[in-house]
PDB file of C-alpha atoms and ligand atoms in Angstrom:
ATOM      1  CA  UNK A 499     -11.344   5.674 -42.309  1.00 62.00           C
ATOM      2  CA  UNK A 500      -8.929   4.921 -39.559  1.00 68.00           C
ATOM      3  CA  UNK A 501      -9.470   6.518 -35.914  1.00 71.00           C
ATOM      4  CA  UNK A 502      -6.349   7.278 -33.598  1.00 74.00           C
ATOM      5  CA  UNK A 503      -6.454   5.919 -30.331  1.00 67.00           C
ATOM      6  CA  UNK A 504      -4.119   7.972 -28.574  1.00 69.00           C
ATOM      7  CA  UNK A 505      -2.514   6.442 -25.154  1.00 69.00           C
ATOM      8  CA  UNK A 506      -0.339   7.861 -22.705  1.00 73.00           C
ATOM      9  CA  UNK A 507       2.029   5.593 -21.184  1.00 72.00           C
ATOM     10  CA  UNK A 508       4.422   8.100 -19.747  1.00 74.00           C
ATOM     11  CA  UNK A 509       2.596   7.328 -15.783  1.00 78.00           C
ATOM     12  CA  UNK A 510      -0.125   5.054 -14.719  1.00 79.00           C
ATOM     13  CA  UNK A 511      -1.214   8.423 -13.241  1.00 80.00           C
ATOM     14  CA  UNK A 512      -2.234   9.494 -16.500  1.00 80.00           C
ATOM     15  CA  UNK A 513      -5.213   7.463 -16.490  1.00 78.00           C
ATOM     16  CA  UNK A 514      -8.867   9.297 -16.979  1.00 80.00           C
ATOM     17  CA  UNK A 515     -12.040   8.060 -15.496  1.00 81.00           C
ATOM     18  CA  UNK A 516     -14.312   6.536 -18.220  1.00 82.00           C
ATOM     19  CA  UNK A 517     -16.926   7.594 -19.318  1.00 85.00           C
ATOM     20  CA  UNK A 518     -18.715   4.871 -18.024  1.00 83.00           C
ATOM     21  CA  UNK A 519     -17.190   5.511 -14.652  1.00 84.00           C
ATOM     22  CA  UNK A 520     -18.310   9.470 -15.216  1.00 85.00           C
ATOM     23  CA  UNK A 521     -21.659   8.213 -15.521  1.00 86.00           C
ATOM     24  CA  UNK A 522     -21.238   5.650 -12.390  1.00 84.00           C
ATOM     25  CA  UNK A 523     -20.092   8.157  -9.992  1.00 86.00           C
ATOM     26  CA  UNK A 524     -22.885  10.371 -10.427  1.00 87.00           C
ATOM     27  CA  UNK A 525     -25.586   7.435  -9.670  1.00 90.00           C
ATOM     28  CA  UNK A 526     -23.688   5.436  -7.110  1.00 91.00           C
ATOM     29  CA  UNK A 527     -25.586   5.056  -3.875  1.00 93.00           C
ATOM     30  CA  UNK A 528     -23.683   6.778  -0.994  1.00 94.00           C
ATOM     31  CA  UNK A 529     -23.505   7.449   2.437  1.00 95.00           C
ATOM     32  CA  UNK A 530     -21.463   9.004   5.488  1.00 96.00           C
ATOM     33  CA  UNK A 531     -18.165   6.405   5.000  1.00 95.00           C
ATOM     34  CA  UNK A 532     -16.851   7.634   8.184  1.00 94.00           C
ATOM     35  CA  UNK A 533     -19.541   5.495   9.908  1.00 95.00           C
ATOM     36  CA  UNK A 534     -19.504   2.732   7.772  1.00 93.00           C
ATOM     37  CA  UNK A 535     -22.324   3.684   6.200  1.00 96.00           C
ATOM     38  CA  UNK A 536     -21.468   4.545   2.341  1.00 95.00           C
ATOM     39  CA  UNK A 537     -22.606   1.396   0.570  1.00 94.00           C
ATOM     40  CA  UNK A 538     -20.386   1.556  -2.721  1.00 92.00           C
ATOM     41  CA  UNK A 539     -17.108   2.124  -0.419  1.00 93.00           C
ATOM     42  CA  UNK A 540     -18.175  -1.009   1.911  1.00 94.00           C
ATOM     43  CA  UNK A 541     -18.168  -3.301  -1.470  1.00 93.00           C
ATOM     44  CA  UNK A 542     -15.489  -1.571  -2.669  1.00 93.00           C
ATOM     45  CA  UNK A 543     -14.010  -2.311   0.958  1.00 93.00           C
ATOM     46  CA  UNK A 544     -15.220  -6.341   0.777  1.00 94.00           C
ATOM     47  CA  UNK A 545     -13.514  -6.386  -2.961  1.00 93.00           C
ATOM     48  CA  UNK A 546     -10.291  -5.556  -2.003  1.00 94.00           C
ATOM     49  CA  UNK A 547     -10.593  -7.754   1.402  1.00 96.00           C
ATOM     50  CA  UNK A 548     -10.976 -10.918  -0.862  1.00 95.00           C
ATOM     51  CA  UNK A 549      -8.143  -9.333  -3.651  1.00 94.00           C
ATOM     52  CA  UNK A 550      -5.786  -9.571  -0.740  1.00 94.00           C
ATOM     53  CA  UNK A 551      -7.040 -12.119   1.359  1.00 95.00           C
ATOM     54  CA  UNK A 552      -6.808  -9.971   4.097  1.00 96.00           C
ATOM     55  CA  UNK A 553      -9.012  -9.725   7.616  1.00 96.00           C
ATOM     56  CA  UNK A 554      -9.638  -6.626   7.307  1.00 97.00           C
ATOM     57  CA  UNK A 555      -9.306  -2.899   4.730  1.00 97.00           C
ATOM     58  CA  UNK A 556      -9.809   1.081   5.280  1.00 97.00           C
ATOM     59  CA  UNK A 557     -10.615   3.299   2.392  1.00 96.00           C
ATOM     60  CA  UNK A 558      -8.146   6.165   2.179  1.00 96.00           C
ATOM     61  CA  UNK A 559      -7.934   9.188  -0.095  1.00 95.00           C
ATOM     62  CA  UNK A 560      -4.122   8.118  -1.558  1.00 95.00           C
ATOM     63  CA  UNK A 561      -1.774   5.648  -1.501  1.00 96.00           C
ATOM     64  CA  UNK A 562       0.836   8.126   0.539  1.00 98.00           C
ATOM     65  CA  UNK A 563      -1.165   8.248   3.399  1.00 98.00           C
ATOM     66  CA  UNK A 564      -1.775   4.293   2.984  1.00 98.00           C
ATOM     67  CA  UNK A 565       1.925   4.186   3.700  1.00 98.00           C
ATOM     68  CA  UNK A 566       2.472   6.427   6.096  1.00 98.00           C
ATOM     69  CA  UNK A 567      -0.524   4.983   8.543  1.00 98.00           C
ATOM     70  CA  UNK A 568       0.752   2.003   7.967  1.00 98.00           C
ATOM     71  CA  UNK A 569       4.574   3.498   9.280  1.00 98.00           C
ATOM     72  CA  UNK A 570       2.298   5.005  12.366  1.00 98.00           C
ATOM     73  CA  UNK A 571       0.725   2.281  13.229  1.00 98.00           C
ATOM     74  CA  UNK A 572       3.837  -0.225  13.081  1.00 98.00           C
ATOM     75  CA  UNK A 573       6.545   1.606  14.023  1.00 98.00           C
ATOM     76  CA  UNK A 574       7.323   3.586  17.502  1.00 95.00           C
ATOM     77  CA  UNK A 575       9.232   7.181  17.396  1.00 95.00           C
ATOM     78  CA  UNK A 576      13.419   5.780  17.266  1.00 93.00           C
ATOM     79  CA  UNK A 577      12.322   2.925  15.040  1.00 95.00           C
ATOM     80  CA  UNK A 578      14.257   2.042  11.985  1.00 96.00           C
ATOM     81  CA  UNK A 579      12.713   0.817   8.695  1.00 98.00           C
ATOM     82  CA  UNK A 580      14.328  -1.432   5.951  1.00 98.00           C
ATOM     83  CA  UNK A 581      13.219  -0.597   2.818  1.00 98.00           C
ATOM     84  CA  UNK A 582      14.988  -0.040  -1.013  1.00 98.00           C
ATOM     85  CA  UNK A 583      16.570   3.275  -1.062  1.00 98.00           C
ATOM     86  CA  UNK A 584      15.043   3.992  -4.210  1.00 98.00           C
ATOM     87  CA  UNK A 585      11.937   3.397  -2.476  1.00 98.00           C
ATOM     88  CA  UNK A 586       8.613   5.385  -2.968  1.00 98.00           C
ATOM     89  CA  UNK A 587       8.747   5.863   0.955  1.00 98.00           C
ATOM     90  CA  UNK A 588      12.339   6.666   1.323  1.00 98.00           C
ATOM     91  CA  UNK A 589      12.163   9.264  -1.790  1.00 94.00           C
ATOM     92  CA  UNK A 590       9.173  10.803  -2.868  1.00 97.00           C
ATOM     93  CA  UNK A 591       6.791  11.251   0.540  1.00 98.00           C
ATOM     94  CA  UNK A 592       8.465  14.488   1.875  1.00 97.00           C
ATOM     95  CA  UNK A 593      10.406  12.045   4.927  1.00 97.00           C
ATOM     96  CA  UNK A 594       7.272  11.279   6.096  1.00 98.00           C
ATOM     97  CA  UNK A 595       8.041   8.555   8.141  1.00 98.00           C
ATOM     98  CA  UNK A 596      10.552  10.333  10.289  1.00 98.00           C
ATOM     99  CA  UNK A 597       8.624  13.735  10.243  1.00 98.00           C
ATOM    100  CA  UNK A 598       5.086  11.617  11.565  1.00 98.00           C
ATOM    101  CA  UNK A 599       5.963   8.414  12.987  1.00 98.00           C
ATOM    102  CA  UNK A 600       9.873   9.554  14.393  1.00 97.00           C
ATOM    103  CA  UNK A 601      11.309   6.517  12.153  1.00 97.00           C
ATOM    104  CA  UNK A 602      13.907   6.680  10.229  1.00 97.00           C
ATOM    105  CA  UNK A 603      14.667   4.839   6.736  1.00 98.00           C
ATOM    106  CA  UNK A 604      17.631   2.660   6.888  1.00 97.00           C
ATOM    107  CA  UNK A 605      17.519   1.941   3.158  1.00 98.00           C
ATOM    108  CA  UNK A 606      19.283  -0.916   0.929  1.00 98.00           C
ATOM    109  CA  UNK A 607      21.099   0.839  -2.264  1.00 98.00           C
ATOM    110  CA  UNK A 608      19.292  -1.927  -4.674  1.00 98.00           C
ATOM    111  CA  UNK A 609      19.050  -0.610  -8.716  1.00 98.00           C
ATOM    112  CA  UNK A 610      15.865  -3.124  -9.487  1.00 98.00           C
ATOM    113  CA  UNK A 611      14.516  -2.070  -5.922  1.00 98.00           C
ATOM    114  CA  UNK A 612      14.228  -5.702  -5.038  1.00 98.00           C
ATOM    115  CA  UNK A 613      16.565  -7.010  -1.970  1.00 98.00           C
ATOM    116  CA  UNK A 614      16.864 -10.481   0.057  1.00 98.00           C
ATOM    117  CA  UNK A 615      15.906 -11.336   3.337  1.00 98.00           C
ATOM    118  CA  UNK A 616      19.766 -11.858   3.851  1.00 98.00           C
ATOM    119  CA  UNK A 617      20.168  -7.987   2.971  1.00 98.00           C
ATOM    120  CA  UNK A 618      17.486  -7.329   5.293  1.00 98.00           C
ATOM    121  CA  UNK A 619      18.564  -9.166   7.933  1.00 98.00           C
ATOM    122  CA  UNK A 620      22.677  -7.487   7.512  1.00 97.00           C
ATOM    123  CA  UNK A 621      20.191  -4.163   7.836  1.00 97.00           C
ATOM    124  CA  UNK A 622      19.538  -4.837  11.480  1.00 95.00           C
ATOM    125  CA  UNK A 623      20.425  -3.068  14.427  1.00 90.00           C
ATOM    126  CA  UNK A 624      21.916  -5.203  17.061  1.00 82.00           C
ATOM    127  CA  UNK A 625      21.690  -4.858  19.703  1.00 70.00           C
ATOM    128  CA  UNK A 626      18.382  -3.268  20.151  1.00 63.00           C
ATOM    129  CA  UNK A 627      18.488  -2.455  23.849  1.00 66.00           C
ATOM    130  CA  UNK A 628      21.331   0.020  22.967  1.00 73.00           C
ATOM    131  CA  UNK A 629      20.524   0.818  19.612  1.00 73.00           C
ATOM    132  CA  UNK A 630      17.586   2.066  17.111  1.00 85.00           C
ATOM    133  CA  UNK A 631      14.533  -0.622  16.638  1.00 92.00           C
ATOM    134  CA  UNK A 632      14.607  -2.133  13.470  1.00 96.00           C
ATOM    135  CA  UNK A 633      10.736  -2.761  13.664  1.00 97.00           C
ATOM    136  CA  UNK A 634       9.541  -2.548   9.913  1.00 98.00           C
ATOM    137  CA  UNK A 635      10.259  -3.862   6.127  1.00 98.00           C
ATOM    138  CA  UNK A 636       8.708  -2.320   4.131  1.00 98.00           C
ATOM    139  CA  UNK A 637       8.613  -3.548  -0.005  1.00 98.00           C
ATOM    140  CA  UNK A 638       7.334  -2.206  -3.257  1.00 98.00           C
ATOM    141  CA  UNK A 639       5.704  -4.285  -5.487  1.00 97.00           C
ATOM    142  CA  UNK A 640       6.431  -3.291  -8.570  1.00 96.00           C
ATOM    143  CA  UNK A 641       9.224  -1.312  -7.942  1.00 97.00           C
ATOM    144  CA  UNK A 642       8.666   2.333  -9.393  1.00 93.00           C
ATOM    145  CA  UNK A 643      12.234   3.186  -9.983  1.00 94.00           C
ATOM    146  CA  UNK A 644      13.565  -0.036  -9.942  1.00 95.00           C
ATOM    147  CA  UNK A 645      12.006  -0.158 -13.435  1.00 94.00           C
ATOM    148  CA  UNK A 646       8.592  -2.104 -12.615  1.00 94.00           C
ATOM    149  CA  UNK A 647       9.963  -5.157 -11.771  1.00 97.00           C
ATOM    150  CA  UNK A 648       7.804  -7.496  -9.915  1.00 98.00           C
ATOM    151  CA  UNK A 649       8.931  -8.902  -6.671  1.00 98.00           C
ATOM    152  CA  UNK A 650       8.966 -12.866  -6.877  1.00 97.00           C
ATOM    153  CA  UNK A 651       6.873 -14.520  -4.728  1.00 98.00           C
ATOM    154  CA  UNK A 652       9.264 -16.684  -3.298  1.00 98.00           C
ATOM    155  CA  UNK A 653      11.433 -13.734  -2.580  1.00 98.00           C
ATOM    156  CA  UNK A 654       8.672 -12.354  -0.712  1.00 98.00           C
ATOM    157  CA  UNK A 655       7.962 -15.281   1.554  1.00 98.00           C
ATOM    158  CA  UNK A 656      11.585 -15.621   2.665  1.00 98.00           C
ATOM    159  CA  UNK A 657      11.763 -11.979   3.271  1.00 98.00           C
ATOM    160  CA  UNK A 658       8.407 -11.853   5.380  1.00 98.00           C
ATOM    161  CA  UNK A 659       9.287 -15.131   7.256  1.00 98.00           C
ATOM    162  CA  UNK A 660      12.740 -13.520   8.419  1.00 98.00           C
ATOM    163  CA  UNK A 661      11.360 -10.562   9.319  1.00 98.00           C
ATOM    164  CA  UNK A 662       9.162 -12.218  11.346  1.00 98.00           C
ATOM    165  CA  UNK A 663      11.634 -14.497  12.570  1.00 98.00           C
ATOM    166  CA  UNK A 664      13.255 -10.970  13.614  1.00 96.00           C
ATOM    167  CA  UNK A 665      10.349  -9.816  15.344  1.00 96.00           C
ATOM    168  CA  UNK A 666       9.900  -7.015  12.596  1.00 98.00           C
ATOM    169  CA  UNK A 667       6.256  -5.876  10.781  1.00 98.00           C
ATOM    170  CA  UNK A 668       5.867  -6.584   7.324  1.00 98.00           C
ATOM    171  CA  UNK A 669       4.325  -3.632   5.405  1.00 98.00           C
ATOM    172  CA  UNK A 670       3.763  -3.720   1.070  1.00 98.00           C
ATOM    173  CA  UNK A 671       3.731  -0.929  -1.007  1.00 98.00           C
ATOM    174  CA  UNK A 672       1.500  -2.240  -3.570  1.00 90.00           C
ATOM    175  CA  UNK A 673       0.820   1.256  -5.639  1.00 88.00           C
ATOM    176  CA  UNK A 674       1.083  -0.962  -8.829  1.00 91.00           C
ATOM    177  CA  UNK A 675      -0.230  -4.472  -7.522  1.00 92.00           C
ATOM    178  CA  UNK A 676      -2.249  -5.468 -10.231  1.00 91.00           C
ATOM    179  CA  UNK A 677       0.770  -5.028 -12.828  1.00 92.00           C
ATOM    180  CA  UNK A 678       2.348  -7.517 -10.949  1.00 94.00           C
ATOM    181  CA  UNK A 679      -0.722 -10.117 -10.793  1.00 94.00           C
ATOM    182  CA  UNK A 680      -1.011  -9.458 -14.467  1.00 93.00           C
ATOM    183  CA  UNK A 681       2.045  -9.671 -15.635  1.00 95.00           C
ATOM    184  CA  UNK A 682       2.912 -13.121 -13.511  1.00 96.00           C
ATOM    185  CA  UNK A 683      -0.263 -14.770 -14.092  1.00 96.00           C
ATOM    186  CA  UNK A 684      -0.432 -14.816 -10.211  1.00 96.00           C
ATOM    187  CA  UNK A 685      -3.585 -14.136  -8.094  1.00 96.00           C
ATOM    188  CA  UNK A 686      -2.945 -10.750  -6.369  1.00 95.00           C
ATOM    189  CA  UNK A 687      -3.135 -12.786  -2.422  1.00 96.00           C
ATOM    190  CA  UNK A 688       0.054 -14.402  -4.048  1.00 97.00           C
ATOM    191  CA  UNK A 689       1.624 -11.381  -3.191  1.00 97.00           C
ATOM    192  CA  UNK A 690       0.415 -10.296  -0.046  1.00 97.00           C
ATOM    193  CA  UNK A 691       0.524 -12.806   1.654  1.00 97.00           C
ATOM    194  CA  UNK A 692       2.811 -12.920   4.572  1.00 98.00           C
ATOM    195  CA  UNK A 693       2.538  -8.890   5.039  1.00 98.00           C
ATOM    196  CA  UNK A 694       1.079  -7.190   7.849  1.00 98.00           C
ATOM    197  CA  UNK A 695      -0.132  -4.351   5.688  1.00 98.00           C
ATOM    198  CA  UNK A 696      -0.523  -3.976   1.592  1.00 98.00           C
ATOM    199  CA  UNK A 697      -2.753  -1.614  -0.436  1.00 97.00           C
ATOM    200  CA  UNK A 698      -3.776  -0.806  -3.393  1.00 95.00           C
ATOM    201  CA  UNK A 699      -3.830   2.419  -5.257  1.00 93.00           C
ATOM    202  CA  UNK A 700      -6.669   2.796  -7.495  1.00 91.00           C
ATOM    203  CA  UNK A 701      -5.593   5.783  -9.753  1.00 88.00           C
ATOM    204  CA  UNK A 702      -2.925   4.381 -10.232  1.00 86.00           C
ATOM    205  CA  UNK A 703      -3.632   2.433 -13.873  1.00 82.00           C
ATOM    206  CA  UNK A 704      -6.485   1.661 -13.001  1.00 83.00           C
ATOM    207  CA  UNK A 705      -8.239   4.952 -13.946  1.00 78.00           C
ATOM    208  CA  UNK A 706      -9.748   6.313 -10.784  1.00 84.00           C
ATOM    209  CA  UNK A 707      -9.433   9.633  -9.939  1.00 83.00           C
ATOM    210  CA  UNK A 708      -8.577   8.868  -6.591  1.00 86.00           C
ATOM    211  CA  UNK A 709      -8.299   6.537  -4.022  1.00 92.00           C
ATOM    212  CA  UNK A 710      -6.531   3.675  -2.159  1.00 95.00           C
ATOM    213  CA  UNK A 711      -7.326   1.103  -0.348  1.00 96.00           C
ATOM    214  CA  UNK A 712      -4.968  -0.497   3.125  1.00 98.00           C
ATOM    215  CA  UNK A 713      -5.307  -4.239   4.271  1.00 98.00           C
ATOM    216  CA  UNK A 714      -4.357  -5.860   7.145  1.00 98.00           C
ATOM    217  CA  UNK A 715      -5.203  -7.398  10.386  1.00 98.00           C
ATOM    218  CA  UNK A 716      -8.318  -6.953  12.252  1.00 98.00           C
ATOM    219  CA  UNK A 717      -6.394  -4.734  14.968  1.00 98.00           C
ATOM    220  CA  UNK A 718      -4.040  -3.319  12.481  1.00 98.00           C
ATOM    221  CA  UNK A 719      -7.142  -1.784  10.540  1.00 98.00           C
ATOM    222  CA  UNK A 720      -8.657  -0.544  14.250  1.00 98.00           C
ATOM    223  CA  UNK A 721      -5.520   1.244  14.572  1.00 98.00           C
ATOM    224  CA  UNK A 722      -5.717   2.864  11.179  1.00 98.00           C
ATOM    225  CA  UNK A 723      -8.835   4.284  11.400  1.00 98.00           C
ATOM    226  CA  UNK A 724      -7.523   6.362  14.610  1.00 98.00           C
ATOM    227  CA  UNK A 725      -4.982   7.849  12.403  1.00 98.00           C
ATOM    228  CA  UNK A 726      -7.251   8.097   9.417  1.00 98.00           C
ATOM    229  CA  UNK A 727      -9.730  10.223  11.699  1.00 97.00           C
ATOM    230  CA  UNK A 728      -6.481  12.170  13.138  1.00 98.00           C
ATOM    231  CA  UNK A 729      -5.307  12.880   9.675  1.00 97.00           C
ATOM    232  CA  UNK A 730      -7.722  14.119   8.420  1.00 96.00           C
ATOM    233  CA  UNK A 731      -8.574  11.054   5.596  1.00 96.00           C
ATOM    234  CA  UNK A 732     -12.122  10.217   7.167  1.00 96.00           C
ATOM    235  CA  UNK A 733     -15.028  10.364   4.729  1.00 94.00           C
ATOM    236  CA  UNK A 734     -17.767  11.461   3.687  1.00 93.00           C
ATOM    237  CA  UNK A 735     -19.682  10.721   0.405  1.00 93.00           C
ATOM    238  CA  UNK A 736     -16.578   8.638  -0.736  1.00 91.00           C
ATOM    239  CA  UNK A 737     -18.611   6.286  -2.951  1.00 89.00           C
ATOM    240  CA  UNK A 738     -19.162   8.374  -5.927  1.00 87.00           C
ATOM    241  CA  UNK A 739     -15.153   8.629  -6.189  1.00 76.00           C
ATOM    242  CA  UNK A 740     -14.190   5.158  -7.072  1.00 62.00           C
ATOM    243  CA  UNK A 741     -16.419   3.260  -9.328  1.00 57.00           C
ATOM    244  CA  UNK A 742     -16.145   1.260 -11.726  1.00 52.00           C
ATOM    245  CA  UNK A 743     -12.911  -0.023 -11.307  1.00 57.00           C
ATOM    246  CA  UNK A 744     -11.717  -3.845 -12.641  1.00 52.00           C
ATOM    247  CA  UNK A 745     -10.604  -5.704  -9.960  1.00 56.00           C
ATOM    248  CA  UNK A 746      -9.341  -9.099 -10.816  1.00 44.00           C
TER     249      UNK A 746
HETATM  250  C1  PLP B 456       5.302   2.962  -5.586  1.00 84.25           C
HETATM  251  C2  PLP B 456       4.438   4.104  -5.181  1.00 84.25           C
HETATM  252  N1  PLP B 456       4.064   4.204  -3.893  1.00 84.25           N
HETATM  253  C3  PLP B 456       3.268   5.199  -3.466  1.00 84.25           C
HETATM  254  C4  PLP B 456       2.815   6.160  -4.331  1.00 84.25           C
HETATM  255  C5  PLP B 456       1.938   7.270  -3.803  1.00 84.25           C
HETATM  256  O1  PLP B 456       0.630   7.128  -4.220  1.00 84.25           O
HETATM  257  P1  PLP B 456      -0.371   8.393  -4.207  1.00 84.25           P
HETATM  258  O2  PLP B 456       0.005   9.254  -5.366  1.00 84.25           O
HETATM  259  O3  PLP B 456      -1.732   7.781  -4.363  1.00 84.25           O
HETATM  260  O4  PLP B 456      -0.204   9.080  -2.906  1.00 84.25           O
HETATM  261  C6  PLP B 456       3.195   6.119  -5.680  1.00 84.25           C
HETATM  262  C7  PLP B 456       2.755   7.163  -6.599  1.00 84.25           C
HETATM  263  O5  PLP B 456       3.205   7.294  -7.704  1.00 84.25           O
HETATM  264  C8  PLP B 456       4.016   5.050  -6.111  1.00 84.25           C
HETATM  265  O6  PLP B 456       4.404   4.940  -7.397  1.00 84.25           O
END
């Protein structure tokens, strides 16, 4: 007899938690996360540290409020941010960034949602003392709408060293990060490296119900957790959400 696997590949949203991950989330070993002290979420935590090869990571309930934390933290109310106007964070996070942090998009019309650091650069104000702050890029790897496209890695590192170069924060959208690893045959820190900020979103493919993780600096992650407390996003029992998943 031949069994039907059926498989929905209409989102990566669409993933379910297994049942193995059922059966993990009822036995993990928790605690209060907003002191540090839920066990699962602090390996979760270290995981995705060493994934990015980043100093330091914050739990967070989803990937929007990864991005917009990130926008808080980096930007200053007047700021501008360069990012693909067919951009998760220019289209799809109810303006966020201009209705929390005061900064506005200034968004490069790009179908594959991939741009060059010479577009990014031709995106600047100048001159700043008179003019809005260009003080954030801000990329999406894959790009949603840009039809999953991975960013090359090469493309990255000339972006992030001329926005540096500009005195600008780099911040990555990575909702669908380990598509890109995959599907290049690249380590994940391949990627990130070179960015200020990058998370991952784990219900995104990856079949958690919920969940993301941000990455950054040492000082970048203090400042996080201030606006993770003020937003409401600090935890409690937060280990028995994501388990289970396949990081590679
Ligand atoms: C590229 C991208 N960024 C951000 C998000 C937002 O993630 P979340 O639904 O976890 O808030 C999504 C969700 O689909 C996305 O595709």
């Amino acid at each position: 007899m031949t069994s039907v696997i059926e498989i929905d590949l209409v989102s990566a949203t669409t993933t379910r938690p297994s049942a193995a991950m059922l059966a993990q989330m009822t036995s993990a070993p928790v605690g209060d996360e907003q002191k540090n002290e839920d066990p699962t979420t602090c390996a979760l935590d270290e995981r995705v540290a060493d994934l990015f090869g980043m100093e330091a990571v914050v739990f967070l309930p989803s990937g929007t409020m990864c991005n917009q934390i990130s926008f808080l933290v980096h930007c200053r109310s007047g700021d501008e941010i360069v990012a693909a106007a067919n951009a998760h964070v220019v289209a799809s996070e109810g303006v966020g960034a201009a209705a929390l942090a005061g900064a506005q998009m200034r968004p490069i019309e790009t179908p594959t949602g991939i741009f060059e650091a010479a577009d990014m650069v031709a995106a600047l104000r100048r001159p700043r003392m008179r003019s809005l702050r260009s003080s954030t890029v801000s990329v999406e790897q894959t790009t949603n709408r840009g039809g999953g496209l991975v960013w090359p890695v090469e493309t990255l590192s000339a972006l992030t060293k001329a926005a540096h170069e500009n005195g600008l924060a780099t911040h990555m959208d990575d909702a669908h990060l380990l598509n890109a690893a995959v599907a290049s045959g690249r380590p994940a820190k391949d990627f990130t490296a070179g960015f200020d900020s990058a998370w991952i979103d784990l219900s995104k493919g990856l079949g958690c119900p919920v969940g993301a993780v941000l990455a950054g600096f040492r000082d970048f992650i203090e400042a996080a957790w201030v606006w993770k407390h003020r937003l409401g996003g600090a935890l409690r029992q937060s280990g028995c959400w994501p388990q289970q998943i396949s990081l590679r």
